[in-house]
Amino acid sequence: MAKQRILVCPVCGETQQETSVCKSCDNSLDTDGLLYAEGSIGPWSIRDPKSPFLPGMTYDHLAELARRGEVELHTILRGPTTRQLWKVARRVPGIAHILGRCHSCGEHVAAQDRSCGACKTPFLTYRDRNNFGVDLTVPSEGKVEGMSSFLSDSSILDTQSTPLTLPPRQESENKNAEENTGSPPFHALQRKNKQDGRTIRILAVVLTICVVALGTTIYMLMNR
Ligand SMILES: [Zn+2]
Ligand SMILES: [Zn+2]
């Protein structure tokens, strides 16, 4: 009698006699089936005590389950928008609107809406399979055990996050816009206007000084 080979299902980890379809998760275990299973692995999970060992799934896979009614308002989920913490589906950004609720205010919405009509919260999709939503930077490089665990300077700088920058000042933007539009004669006219403005200001100051001086003189004359 030939010895039965035992295999571990690569998808759910169930140990079983060699077979073409997993007895536990129903995944086809031939090359195509495994490629398909691998392709749907992602950072989203449904809490299901009946199959606790399945890997997470892609956003598109979860969204499809939501559209088919296999995820409901009270299903417990986790994913990048919950920072991998369990949350009820009607509160999960990216999924709740597919189930007809605004994740932010709970308003009834249509699955195809792009934002909430009541609170204006945008409804976004999250298709980055490698982003678990727990860190803004890429994982640091793997190191051989025993080497320093401190990051080199270049590793620290090697992040994909956008550095924080201050928005450009409105004033200088306007100035640039002014300087970048208009023909040379227009610029000459602008300069002339600026010069005229300066002249008027100088005249106003001189006039004010004269008025004050005149007032002082009159006051002194009257008090002699
Ligand atoms: Zn399996
Ligand atoms: Zn809302």
CSV table of C-alpha atoms and ligand atoms in Angstrom, one decimal:
chain,number,residue,atom,x,y,z
A,1,MET,CA,0.0,0.0,0.0
A,2,ALA,CA,1.4,3.4,-1.1
A,3,LYS,CA,2.2,5.8,1.7
A,4,GLN,CA,-0.3,8.8,1.8
A,5,ARG,CA,1.5,12.1,1.5
A,6,ILE,CA,0.4,14.8,4.0
A,7,LEU,CA,0.3,18.4,2.9
A,8,VAL,CA,-0.2,21.8,4.6
A,9,CYS,CA,-2.6,24.1,2.7
A,10,PRO,CA,-0.6,27.2,1.8
A,11,VAL,CA,-3.7,29.3,2.1
A,12,CYS,CA,-5.2,28.3,5.4
A,13,GLY,CA,-2.5,26.1,6.9
A,14,GLU,CA,-4.8,23.1,7.4
A,15,THR,CA,-2.9,19.8,7.5
A,16,GLN,CA,-4.5,17.1,5.3
A,17,GLN,CA,-3.8,14.2,2.9
A,18,GLU,CA,-2.6,15.2,-0.5
A,19,THR,CA,-5.5,16.6,-2.5
A,20,SER,CA,-6.2,19.1,-5.3
A,21,VAL,CA,-8.8,21.2,-3.3
A,22,CYS,CA,-8.3,22.1,0.4
A,23,LYS,CA,-10.9,20.4,2.6
A,24,SER,CA,-10.9,23.4,4.9
A,25,CYS,CA,-10.8,26.6,2.8
A,26,ASP,CA,-12.0,25.1,-0.6
A,27,ASN,CA,-9.0,26.7,-2.4
A,28,SER,CA,-7.8,24.9,-5.5
A,29,LEU,CA,-4.2,23.8,-4.7
A,30,ASP,CA,-2.9,23.6,-8.3
A,31,THR,CA,-0.6,26.3,-9.6
A,32,ASP,CA,-3.5,28.4,-11.0
A,33,GLY,CA,-5.5,28.1,-7.8
A,34,LEU,CA,-2.5,29.1,-5.7
A,35,LEU,CA,-1.7,32.1,-8.0
A,36,TYR,CA,-5.3,33.2,-7.7
A,37,ALA,CA,-5.2,32.9,-3.9
A,38,GLU,CA,-1.9,34.8,-3.7
A,39,GLY,CA,-3.3,37.5,-5.9
A,40,SER,CA,-6.1,38.2,-3.5
A,41,ILE,CA,-4.0,38.5,-0.4
A,42,GLY,CA,-4.0,41.9,1.1
A,43,PRO,CA,-4.2,44.0,4.3
A,44,TRP,CA,-8.0,43.7,4.9
A,45,SER,CA,-9.6,41.0,7.1
A,46,ILE,CA,-13.1,39.9,8.1
A,47,ARG,CA,-13.4,38.5,11.6
A,48,ASP,CA,-14.7,34.9,10.9
A,49,PRO,CA,-14.4,32.3,13.7
A,50,LYS,CA,-15.1,29.6,11.2
A,51,SER,CA,-11.9,30.3,9.2
A,52,PRO,CA,-9.5,32.2,11.5
A,53,PHE,CA,-6.3,31.2,9.7
A,54,LEU,CA,-7.0,32.7,6.3
A,55,PRO,CA,-4.7,35.5,5.2
A,56,GLY,CA,-6.0,39.0,4.7
A,57,MET,CA,-7.5,40.1,1.4
A,58,THR,CA,-7.2,43.0,-1.0
A,59,TYR,CA,-9.5,46.0,-0.9
A,60,ASP,CA,-11.1,45.0,-4.1
A,61,HIS,CA,-11.9,41.5,-2.8
A,62,LEU,CA,-13.5,43.0,0.4
A,63,ALA,CA,-15.4,45.6,-1.6
A,64,GLU,CA,-16.8,42.9,-3.9
A,65,LEU,CA,-17.9,40.9,-0.8
A,66,ALA,CA,-19.6,44.0,0.5
A,67,ARG,CA,-21.4,44.5,-2.8
A,68,ARG,CA,-22.6,40.9,-2.8
A,69,GLY,CA,-24.0,41.3,0.7
A,70,GLU,CA,-21.4,38.9,2.3
A,71,VAL,CA,-20.2,41.8,4.4
A,72,GLU,CA,-23.0,43.6,6.3
A,73,LEU,CA,-23.2,46.7,8.4
A,74,HIS,CA,-22.4,44.9,11.6
A,75,THR,CA,-19.6,42.6,10.2
A,76,ILE,CA,-16.4,43.1,12.1
A,77,LEU,CA,-13.5,44.2,9.9
A,78,ARG,CA,-10.0,45.5,10.1
A,79,GLY,CA,-7.7,47.1,7.5
A,80,PRO,CA,-5.5,50.1,6.7
A,81,THR,CA,-8.2,52.6,7.5
A,82,THR,CA,-8.7,51.0,11.0
A,83,ARG,CA,-4.9,50.8,11.7
A,84,GLN,CA,-5.5,47.0,11.8
A,85,LEU,CA,-7.8,47.3,14.8
A,86,TRP,CA,-11.2,45.6,14.6
A,87,LYS,CA,-14.1,47.8,13.8
A,88,VAL,CA,-17.8,47.4,12.8
A,89,ALA,CA,-18.1,47.7,9.0
A,90,ARG,CA,-20.5,50.7,9.0
A,91,ARG,CA,-17.7,52.7,10.6
A,92,VAL,CA,-14.9,51.6,8.4
A,93,PRO,CA,-13.7,54.2,5.8
A,94,GLY,CA,-13.5,52.7,2.3
A,95,ILE,CA,-16.2,50.1,3.0
A,96,ALA,CA,-19.1,51.7,4.9
A,97,HIS,CA,-20.3,53.7,1.9
A,98,ILE,CA,-20.6,50.5,-0.2
A,99,LEU,CA,-23.0,49.3,2.5
A,100,GLY,CA,-25.0,52.5,2.3
A,101,ARG,CA,-23.7,54.4,5.3
A,102,CYS,CA,-21.3,57.3,5.7
A,103,HIS,CA,-18.5,56.0,8.0
A,104,SER,CA,-18.2,59.4,9.6
A,105,CYS,CA,-21.7,60.6,10.4
A,106,GLY,CA,-23.8,57.5,9.7
A,107,GLU,CA,-26.0,59.2,7.0
A,108,HIS,CA,-27.6,56.9,4.4
A,109,VAL,CA,-25.7,57.2,1.2
A,110,ALA,CA,-25.6,55.4,-2.2
A,111,ALA,CA,-22.8,52.9,-2.8
A,112,GLN,CA,-21.6,54.9,-5.8
A,113,ASP,CA,-21.4,58.2,-3.9
A,114,ARG,CA,-18.0,59.8,-3.8
A,115,SER,CA,-18.7,61.8,-0.7
A,116,CYS,CA,-21.3,62.2,2.1
A,117,GLY,CA,-24.1,64.6,1.2
A,118,ALA,CA,-24.5,65.5,4.9
A,119,CYS,CA,-21.0,65.9,6.3
A,120,LYS,CA,-19.0,66.1,3.0
A,121,THR,CA,-16.6,63.4,4.1
A,122,PRO,CA,-15.0,61.9,0.9
A,123,PHE,CA,-15.4,58.2,0.3
A,124,LEU,CA,-12.0,56.8,-0.9
A,125,THR,CA,-10.7,53.5,-2.0
A,126,TYR,CA,-7.5,51.9,-0.6
A,127,ARG,CA,-5.9,49.6,-3.2
A,128,ASP,CA,-2.3,49.6,-1.9
A,129,ARG,CA,-1.8,45.9,-1.1
A,130,ASN,CA,1.4,46.4,0.9
A,131,ASN,CA,0.1,49.2,3.1
A,132,PHE,CA,-1.3,47.9,6.3
A,133,GLY,CA,-1.9,51.5,7.5
A,134,VAL,CA,0.2,51.1,10.6
A,135,ASP,CA,3.2,53.2,9.5
A,136,LEU,CA,3.8,56.0,7.1
A,137,THR,CA,7.3,54.8,6.0
A,138,VAL,CA,8.4,51.7,4.1
A,139,PRO,CA,9.7,48.9,6.3
A,140,SER,CA,13.4,49.2,7.1
A,141,GLU,CA,15.7,46.9,5.2
A,142,GLY,CA,16.2,43.4,6.6
A,143,LYS,CA,19.5,42.7,8.3
A,144,VAL,CA,21.5,39.6,9.1
A,145,GLU,CA,21.0,38.6,12.7
A,146,GLY,CA,23.8,39.9,14.9
A,147,MET,CA,24.4,43.1,13.0
A,148,SER,CA,23.6,46.5,14.4
A,149,SER,CA,19.9,47.1,14.5
A,150,PHE,CA,20.4,50.8,14.2
A,151,LEU,CA,19.4,52.3,10.9
A,152,SER,CA,22.0,53.9,8.8
A,153,ASP,CA,21.6,57.6,8.0
A,154,SER,CA,20.6,56.7,4.5
A,155,SER,CA,17.9,54.2,5.6
A,156,ILE,CA,16.5,56.9,7.9
A,157,LEU,CA,16.2,59.3,5.0
A,158,ASP,CA,15.0,56.6,2.6
A,159,THR,CA,11.3,56.9,3.2
A,160,GLN,CA,8.3,57.3,0.9
A,161,SER,CA,6.5,59.7,3.1
A,162,THR,CA,6.1,63.2,1.8
A,163,PRO,CA,8.2,65.6,4.0
A,164,LEU,CA,6.1,68.2,5.7
A,165,THR,CA,6.3,71.5,4.0
A,166,LEU,CA,4.6,74.8,4.7
A,167,PRO,CA,2.2,75.9,2.0
A,168,PRO,CA,3.6,78.8,-0.1
A,169,ARG,CA,2.6,82.2,1.2
A,170,GLN,CA,-0.4,83.7,-0.5
A,171,GLU,CA,1.3,87.1,-0.9
A,172,SER,CA,4.3,85.8,-2.8
A,173,GLU,CA,2.1,83.7,-5.0
A,174,ASN,CA,0.1,86.7,-6.0
A,175,LYS,CA,3.3,88.6,-6.6
A,176,ASN,CA,4.6,85.9,-8.9
A,177,ALA,CA,1.3,85.7,-10.7
A,178,GLU,CA,1.5,89.4,-11.3
A,179,GLU,CA,5.1,89.2,-12.6
A,180,ASN,CA,4.4,86.2,-14.8
A,181,THR,CA,1.5,87.7,-16.6
A,182,GLY,CA,1.3,90.5,-19.0
A,183,SER,CA,3.4,91.9,-21.8
A,184,PRO,CA,6.5,94.1,-21.2
A,185,PRO,CA,4.5,97.4,-21.8
A,186,PHE,CA,2.1,96.1,-19.2
A,187,HIS,CA,5.0,95.6,-16.7
A,188,ALA,CA,6.2,99.1,-17.5
A,189,LEU,CA,2.7,100.4,-16.7
A,190,GLN,CA,2.7,98.4,-13.4
A,191,ARG,CA,6.1,99.9,-12.4
A,192,LYS,CA,4.8,103.4,-13.2
A,193,ASN,CA,1.7,102.8,-11.1
A,194,LYS,CA,3.9,101.6,-8.2
A,195,GLN,CA,6.1,104.7,-8.6
A,196,ASP,CA,3.1,106.9,-8.6
A,197,GLY,CA,1.8,105.2,-5.5
A,198,ARG,CA,5.1,105.9,-3.8
A,199,THR,CA,5.1,109.6,-4.8
A,200,ILE,CA,1.5,110.0,-3.4
A,201,ARG,CA,2.6,108.4,-0.1
A,202,ILE,CA,5.6,110.7,0.2
A,203,LEU,CA,3.4,113.8,-0.6
A,204,ALA,CA,0.9,112.7,2.0
A,205,VAL,CA,3.6,112.4,4.7
A,206,VAL,CA,5.1,115.9,3.8
A,207,LEU,CA,1.6,117.4,3.8
A,208,THR,CA,0.8,115.9,7.3
A,209,ILE,CA,4.1,117.4,8.6
A,210,CYS,CA,3.3,120.8,7.1
A,211,VAL,CA,-0.2,120.8,8.7
A,212,VAL,CA,1.2,119.8,12.1
A,213,ALA,CA,3.9,122.5,11.9
A,214,LEU,CA,1.3,125.1,10.8
A,215,GLY,CA,-1.0,124.2,13.7
A,216,THR,CA,1.9,124.4,16.2
A,217,THR,CA,2.9,127.8,14.8
A,218,ILE,CA,-0.6,129.2,15.1
A,219,TYR,CA,-1.0,127.8,18.6
A,220,MET,CA,2.3,129.4,19.7
A,221,LEU,CA,1.4,132.8,18.1
A,222,MET,CA,-2.0,132.8,19.8
A,223,ASN,CA,-0.4,132.1,23.2
A,224,ARG,CA,2.2,134.9,23.0
B,1,ZN,ZN,-6.9,25.6,3.0
B,2,ZN,ZN,-21.4,61.9,6.6
